[in-house]
mmCIF file of C-alpha atoms in Angstrom:
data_model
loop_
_atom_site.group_PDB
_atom_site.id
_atom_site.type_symbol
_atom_site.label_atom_id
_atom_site.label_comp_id
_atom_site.label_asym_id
_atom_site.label_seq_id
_atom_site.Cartn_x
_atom_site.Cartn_y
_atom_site.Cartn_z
ATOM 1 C CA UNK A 1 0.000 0.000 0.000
ATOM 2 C CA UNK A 2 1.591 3.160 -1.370
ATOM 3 C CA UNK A 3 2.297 6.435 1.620
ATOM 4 C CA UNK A 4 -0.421 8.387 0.307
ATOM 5 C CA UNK A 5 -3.044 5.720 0.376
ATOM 6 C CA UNK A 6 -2.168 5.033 4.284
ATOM 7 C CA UNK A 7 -2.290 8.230 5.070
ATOM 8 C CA UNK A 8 -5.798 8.687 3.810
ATOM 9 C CA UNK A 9 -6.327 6.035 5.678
ATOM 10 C CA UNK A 10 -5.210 7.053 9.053
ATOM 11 C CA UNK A 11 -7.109 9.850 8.420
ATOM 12 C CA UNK A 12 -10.499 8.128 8.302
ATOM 13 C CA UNK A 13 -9.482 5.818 10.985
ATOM 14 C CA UNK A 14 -9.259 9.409 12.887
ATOM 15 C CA UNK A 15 -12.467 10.507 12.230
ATOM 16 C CA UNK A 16 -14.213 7.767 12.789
ATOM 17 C CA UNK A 17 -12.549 7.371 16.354
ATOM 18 C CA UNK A 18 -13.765 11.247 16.472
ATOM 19 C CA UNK A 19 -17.329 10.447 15.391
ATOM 20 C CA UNK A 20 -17.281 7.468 18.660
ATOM 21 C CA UNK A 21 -15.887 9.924 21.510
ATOM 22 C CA UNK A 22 -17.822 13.200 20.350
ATOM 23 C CA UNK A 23 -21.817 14.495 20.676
ATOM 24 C CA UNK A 24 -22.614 13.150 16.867
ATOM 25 C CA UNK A 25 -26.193 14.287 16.840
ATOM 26 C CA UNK A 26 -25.084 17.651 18.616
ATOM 27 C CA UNK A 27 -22.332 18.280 16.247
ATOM 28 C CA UNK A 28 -24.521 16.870 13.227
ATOM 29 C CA UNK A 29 -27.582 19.309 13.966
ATOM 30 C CA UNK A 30 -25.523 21.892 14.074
ATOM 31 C CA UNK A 31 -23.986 21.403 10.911
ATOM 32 C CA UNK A 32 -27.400 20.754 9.405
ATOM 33 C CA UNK A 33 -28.868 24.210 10.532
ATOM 34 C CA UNK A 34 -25.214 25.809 9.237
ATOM 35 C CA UNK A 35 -25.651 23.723 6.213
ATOM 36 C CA UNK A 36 -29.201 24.933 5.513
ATOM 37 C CA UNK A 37 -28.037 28.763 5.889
ATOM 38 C CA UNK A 38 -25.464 27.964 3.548
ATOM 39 C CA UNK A 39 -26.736 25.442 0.626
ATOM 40 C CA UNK A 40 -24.967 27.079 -2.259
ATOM 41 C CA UNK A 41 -21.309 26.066 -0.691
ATOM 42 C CA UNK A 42 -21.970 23.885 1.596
ATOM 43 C CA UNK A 43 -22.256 20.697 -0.461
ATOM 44 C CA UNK A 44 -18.678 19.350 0.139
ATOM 45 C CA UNK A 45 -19.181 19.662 3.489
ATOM 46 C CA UNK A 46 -22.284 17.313 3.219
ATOM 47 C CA UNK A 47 -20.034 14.689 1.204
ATOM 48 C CA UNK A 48 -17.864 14.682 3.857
ATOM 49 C CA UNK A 49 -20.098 14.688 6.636
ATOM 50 C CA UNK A 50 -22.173 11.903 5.143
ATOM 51 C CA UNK A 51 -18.789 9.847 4.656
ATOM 52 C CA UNK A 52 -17.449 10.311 8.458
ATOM 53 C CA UNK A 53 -21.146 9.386 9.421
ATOM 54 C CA UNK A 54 -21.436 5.907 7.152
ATOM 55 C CA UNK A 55 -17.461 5.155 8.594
ATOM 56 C CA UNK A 56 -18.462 5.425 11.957
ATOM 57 C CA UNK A 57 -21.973 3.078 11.440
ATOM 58 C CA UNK A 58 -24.680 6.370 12.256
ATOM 59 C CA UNK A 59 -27.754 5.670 9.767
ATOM 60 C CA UNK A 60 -27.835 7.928 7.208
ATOM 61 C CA UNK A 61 -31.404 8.097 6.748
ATOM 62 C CA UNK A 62 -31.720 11.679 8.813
ATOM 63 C CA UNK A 63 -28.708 12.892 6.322
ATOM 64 C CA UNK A 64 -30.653 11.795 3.702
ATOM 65 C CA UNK A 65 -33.858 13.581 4.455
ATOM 66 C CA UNK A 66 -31.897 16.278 5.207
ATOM 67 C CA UNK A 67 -30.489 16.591 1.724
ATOM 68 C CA UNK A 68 -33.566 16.857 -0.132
ATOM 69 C CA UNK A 69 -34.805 19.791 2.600
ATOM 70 C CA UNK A 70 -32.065 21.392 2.177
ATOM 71 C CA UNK A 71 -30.455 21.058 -1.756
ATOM 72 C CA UNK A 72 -33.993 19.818 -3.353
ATOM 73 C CA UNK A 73 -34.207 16.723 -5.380
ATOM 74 C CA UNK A 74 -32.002 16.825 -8.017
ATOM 75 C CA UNK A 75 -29.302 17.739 -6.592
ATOM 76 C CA UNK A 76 -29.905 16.225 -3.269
ATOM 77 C CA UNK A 77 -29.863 12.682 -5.107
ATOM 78 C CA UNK A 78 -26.600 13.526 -6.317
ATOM 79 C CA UNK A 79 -25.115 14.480 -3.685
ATOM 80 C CA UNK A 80 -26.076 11.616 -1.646
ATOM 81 C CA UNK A 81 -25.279 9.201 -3.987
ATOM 82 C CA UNK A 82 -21.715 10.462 -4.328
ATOM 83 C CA UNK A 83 -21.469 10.384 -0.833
ATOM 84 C CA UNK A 84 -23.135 7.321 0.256
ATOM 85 C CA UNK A 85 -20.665 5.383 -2.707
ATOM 86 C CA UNK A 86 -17.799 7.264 -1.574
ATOM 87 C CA UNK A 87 -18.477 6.547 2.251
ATOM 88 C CA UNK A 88 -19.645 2.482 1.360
ATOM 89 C CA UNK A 89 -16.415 1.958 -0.530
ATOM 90 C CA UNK A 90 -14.231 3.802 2.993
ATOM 91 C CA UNK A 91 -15.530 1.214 5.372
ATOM 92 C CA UNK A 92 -15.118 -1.374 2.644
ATOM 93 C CA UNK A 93 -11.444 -0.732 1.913
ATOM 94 C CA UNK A 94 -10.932 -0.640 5.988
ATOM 95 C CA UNK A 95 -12.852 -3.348 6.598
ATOM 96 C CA UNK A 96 -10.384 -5.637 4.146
ATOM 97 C CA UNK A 97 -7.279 -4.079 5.853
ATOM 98 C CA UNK A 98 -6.825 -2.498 9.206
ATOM 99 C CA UNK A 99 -10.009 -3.635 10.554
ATOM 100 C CA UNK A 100 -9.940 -6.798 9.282
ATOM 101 C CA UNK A 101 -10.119 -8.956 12.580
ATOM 102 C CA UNK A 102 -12.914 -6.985 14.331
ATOM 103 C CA UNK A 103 -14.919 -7.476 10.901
ATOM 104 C CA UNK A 104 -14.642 -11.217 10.511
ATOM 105 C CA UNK A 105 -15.825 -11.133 14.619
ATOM 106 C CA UNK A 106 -18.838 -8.770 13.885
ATOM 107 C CA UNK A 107 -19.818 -11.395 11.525
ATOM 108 C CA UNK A 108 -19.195 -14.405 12.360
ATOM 109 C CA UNK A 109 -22.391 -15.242 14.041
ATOM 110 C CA UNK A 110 -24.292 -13.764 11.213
ATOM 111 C CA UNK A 111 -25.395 -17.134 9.075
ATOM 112 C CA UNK A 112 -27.222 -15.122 5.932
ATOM 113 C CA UNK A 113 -24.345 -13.500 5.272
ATOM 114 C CA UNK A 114 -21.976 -16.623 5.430
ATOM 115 C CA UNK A 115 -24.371 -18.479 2.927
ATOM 116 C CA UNK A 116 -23.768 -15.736 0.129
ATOM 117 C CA UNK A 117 -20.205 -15.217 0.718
ATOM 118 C CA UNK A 118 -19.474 -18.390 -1.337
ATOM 119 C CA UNK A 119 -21.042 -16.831 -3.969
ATOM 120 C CA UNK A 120 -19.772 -13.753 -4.451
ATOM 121 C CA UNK A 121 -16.527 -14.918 -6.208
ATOM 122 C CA UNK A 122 -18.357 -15.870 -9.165
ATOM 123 C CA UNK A 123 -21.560 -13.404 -8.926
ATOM 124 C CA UNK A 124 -20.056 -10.571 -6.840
ATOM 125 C CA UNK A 125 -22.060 -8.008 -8.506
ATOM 126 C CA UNK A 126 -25.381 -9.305 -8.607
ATOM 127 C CA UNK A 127 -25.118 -10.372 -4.835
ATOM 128 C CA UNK A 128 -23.919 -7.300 -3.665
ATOM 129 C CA UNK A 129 -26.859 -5.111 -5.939
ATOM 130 C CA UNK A 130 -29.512 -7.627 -3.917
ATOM 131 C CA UNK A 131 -28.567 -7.054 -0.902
ATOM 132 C CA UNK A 132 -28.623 -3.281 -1.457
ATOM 133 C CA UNK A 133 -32.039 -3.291 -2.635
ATOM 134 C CA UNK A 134 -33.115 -5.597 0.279
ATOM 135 C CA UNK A 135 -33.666 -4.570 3.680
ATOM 136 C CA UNK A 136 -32.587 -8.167 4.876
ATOM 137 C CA UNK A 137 -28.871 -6.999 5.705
ATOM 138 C CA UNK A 138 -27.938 -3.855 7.600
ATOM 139 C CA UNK A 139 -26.106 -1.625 5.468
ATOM 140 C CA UNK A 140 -23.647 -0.136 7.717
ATOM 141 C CA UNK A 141 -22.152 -3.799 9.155
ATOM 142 C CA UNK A 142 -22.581 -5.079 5.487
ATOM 143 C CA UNK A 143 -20.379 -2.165 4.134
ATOM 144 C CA UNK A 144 -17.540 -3.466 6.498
ATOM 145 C CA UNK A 145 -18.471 -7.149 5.734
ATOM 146 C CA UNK A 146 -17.458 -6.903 2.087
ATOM 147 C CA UNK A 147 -14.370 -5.931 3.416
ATOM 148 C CA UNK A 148 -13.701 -9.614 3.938
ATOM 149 C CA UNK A 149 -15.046 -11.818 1.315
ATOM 150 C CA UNK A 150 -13.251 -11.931 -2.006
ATOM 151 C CA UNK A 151 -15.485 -9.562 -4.275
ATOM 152 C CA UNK A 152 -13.947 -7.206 -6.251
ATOM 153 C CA UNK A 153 -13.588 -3.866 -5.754
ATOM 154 C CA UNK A 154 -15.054 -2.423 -8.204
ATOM 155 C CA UNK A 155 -18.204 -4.784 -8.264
ATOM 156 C CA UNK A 156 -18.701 -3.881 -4.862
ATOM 157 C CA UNK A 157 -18.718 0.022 -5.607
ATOM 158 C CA UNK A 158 -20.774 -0.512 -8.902
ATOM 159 C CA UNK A 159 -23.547 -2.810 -7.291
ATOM 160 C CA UNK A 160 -23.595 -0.154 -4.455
ATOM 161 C CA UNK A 161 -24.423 2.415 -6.419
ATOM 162 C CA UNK A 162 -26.839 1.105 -8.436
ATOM 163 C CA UNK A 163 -28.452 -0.675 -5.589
ATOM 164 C CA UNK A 164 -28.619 2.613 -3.181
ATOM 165 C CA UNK A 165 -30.280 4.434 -5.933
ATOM 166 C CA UNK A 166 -33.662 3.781 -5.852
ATOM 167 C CA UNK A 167 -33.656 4.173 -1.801
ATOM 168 C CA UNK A 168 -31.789 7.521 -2.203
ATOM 169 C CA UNK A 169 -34.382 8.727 -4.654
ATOM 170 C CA UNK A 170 -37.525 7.942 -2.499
ATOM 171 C CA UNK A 171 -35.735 9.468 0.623
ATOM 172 C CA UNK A 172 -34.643 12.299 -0.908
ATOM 173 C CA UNK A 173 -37.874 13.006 -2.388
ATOM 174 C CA UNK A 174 -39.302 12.455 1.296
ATOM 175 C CA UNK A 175 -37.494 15.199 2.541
ATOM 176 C CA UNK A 176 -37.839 17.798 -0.379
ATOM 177 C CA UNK A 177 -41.862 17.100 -0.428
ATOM 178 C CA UNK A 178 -41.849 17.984 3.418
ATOM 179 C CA UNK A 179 -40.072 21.245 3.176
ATOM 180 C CA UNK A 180 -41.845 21.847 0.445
ATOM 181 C CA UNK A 181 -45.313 20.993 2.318
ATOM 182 C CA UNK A 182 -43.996 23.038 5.380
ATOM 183 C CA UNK A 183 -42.727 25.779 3.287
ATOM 184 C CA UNK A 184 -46.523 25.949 1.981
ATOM 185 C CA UNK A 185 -48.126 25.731 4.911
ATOM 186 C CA UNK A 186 -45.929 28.391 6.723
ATOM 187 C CA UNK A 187 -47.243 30.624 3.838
ATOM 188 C CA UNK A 188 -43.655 31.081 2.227
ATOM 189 C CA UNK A 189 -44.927 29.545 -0.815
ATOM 190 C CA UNK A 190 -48.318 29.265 -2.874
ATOM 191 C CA UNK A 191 -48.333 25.922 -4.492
ATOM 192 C CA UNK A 192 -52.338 25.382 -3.896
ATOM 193 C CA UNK A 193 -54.521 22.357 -2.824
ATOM 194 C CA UNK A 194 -53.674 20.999 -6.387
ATOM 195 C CA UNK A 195 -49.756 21.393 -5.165
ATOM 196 C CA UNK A 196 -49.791 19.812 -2.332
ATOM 197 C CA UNK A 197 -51.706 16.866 -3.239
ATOM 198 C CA UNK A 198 -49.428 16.493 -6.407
ATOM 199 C CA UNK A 199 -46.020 16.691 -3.927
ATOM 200 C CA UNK A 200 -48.098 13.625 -1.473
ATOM 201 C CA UNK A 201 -49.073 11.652 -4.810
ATOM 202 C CA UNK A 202 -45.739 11.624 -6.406
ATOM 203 C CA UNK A 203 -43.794 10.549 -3.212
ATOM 204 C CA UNK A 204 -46.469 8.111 -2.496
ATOM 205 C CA UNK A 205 -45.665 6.642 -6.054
ATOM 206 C CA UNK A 206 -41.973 6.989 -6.078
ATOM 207 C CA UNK A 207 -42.252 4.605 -2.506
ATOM 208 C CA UNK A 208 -44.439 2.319 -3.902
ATOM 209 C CA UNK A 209 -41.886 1.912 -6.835
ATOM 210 C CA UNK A 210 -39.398 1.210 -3.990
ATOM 211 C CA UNK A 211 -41.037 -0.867 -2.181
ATOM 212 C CA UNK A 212 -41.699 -2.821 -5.565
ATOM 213 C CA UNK A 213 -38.106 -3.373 -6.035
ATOM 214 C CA UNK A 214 -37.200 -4.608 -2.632
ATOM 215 C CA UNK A 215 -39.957 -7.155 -2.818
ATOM 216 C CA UNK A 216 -38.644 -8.144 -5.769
ATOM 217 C CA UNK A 217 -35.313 -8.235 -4.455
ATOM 218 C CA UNK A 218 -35.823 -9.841 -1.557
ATOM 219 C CA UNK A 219 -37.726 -12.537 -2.880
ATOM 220 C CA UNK A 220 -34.316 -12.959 -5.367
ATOM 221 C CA UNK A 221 -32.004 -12.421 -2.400
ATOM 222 C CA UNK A 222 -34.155 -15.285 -0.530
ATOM 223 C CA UNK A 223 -33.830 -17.833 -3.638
ATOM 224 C CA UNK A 224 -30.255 -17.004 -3.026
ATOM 225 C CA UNK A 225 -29.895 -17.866 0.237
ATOM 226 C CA UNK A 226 -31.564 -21.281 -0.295
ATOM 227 C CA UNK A 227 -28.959 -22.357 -2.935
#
C-alpha cells in the first residue's frame, strides 16, 4: 500500500474514532442548521459529513432527508449518492485491511451472510446489488463485511451504487416534499390544494416503486440464500 493511500487512511481511521468519543447528533444538527443557511457552498461539506457518518456506522437516513430539505431533489440525489458510494467503498477498503479482525468477529455469528459469501466470487455483482435493494442486511455492518469476502472492488462500488439508488431517490424526495409541504403551509410559498396533493401523490408513487423493487429483491435475495 503506497504512503499516500495510508495516510488517507489514518485519516479516516481518525475521524471515525472522532465520530465514537464526540456528541454526533449535537455536532450533526448543528452542521445541518449551518448547512441549511449555507446550501450554495456547503455541499462538500455534506459529502464529507455523510462519509465520516457511514465510517463510523450512524444511519444515514436523517442525512438523507436532510439533503432533499435542504439542496432539493435533483441535486440532493446527487449528492447523496456520491457520498453514500464514496463513504460504502471507505468502510469497505478498511474493513479488508486495518479492521480486518474486528470485521470477521462482527460477523461471524451472522449465518445469511456466510451463505452468500461463497457466492460472491463468481456473482459478486449481482449479490452485492440484492442485498442493497433488500432490507434483509444492515447496510452499515454489510459495508464493512465486504471488506472480507473476495469480491472485487469495483463490483462492490458498482452494485452499491446502483443498488442505493432507488432508496436515495424515495428518501430524498421524502425530505424535499416535506419542506416543500412546510414551506406551503408556513405561507412562504403558494403551491395550492392541487400542489400539495401532487407533492403527497408523487412521493407516495416513487415509494411504492421502492417498495416494488425490494420485494422483488428480496424474494431474489431469498432464492439465493436457499442455494
Amino acid at each position: 500500500m503506497s504512503r499516500r493511500a495510508l495516510l488517507l487512511l489514518a485519516v479516516v481511521l481518525l475521524l471515525a474514532m472522532a465520530g465514537l468519543i464526540l456528541p454526533v447528533r449535537e455536532y450533526l444538527s448543528a452542521a445541518l442548521g449551518w448547512m441549511a443557511s449555507h446550501r450554495e457552498s456547503s455541499w462538500l461539506a455534506f459529502i464529507a459529513l455523510y462519509v465520516l457518518a457511514t465510517v463510523c456506522m450512524v444511519p444515514g437516513l436523517i442525512l438523507t432527508l436532510a439533503a432533499g430539505a435542504i439542496f432539493g431533489l435533483l441535486r440532493g440525489v446527487v449528492l447523496v449518492s456520491a457520498a453514500s458510494v464514496l463513504g460504502a467503498s471507505a468502510a469497505f477498503f478498511i474493513g479488508r485491511t486495518v479492521a480486518r479482525g474486528w470485521t470477521q468477529r462482527r460477523i461471524a455469528g451472522w449465518p445469511r451472510f456466510r451463505a452468500l459469501d461463497g457466492a460472491l466470487a463468481a456473482r459478486g455483482f449481482w449479490i452485492v446489488l440484492l442485498t442493497r435493494l433488500s432490507p434483509l442486511f444492515p447496510f452499515n455492518l454489510l459495508n464493512y463485511a465486504y471488506g472480507v469476502t473476495t469480491v472485487r472492488p469495483r463490483d462492490y462500488i458498482a452494485a452499491s451504487w446502483l443498488g442505493m439508488l432507488p432508496g436515495t431517490v424515495v428518501y430524498v424526495y421524502a425530505g424535499s416534499a416535506a419542506a416543500n409541504l412546510a414551506q406551503a403551509l408556513a405561507g412562504g410559498a403558494h403551491v395550492g390544494r392541487s400542489g400539495a396533493l401532487l407533492l403527497v401523490l408523487g412521493l407516495a408513487a416513487t415509494v411504492a416503486v421502492a417498495v416494488l423493487v425490494t420485494r422483488l429483491a428480496r424474494a431474489q435475495l431469498e432464492r439465493e440464500l436457499a442455494a
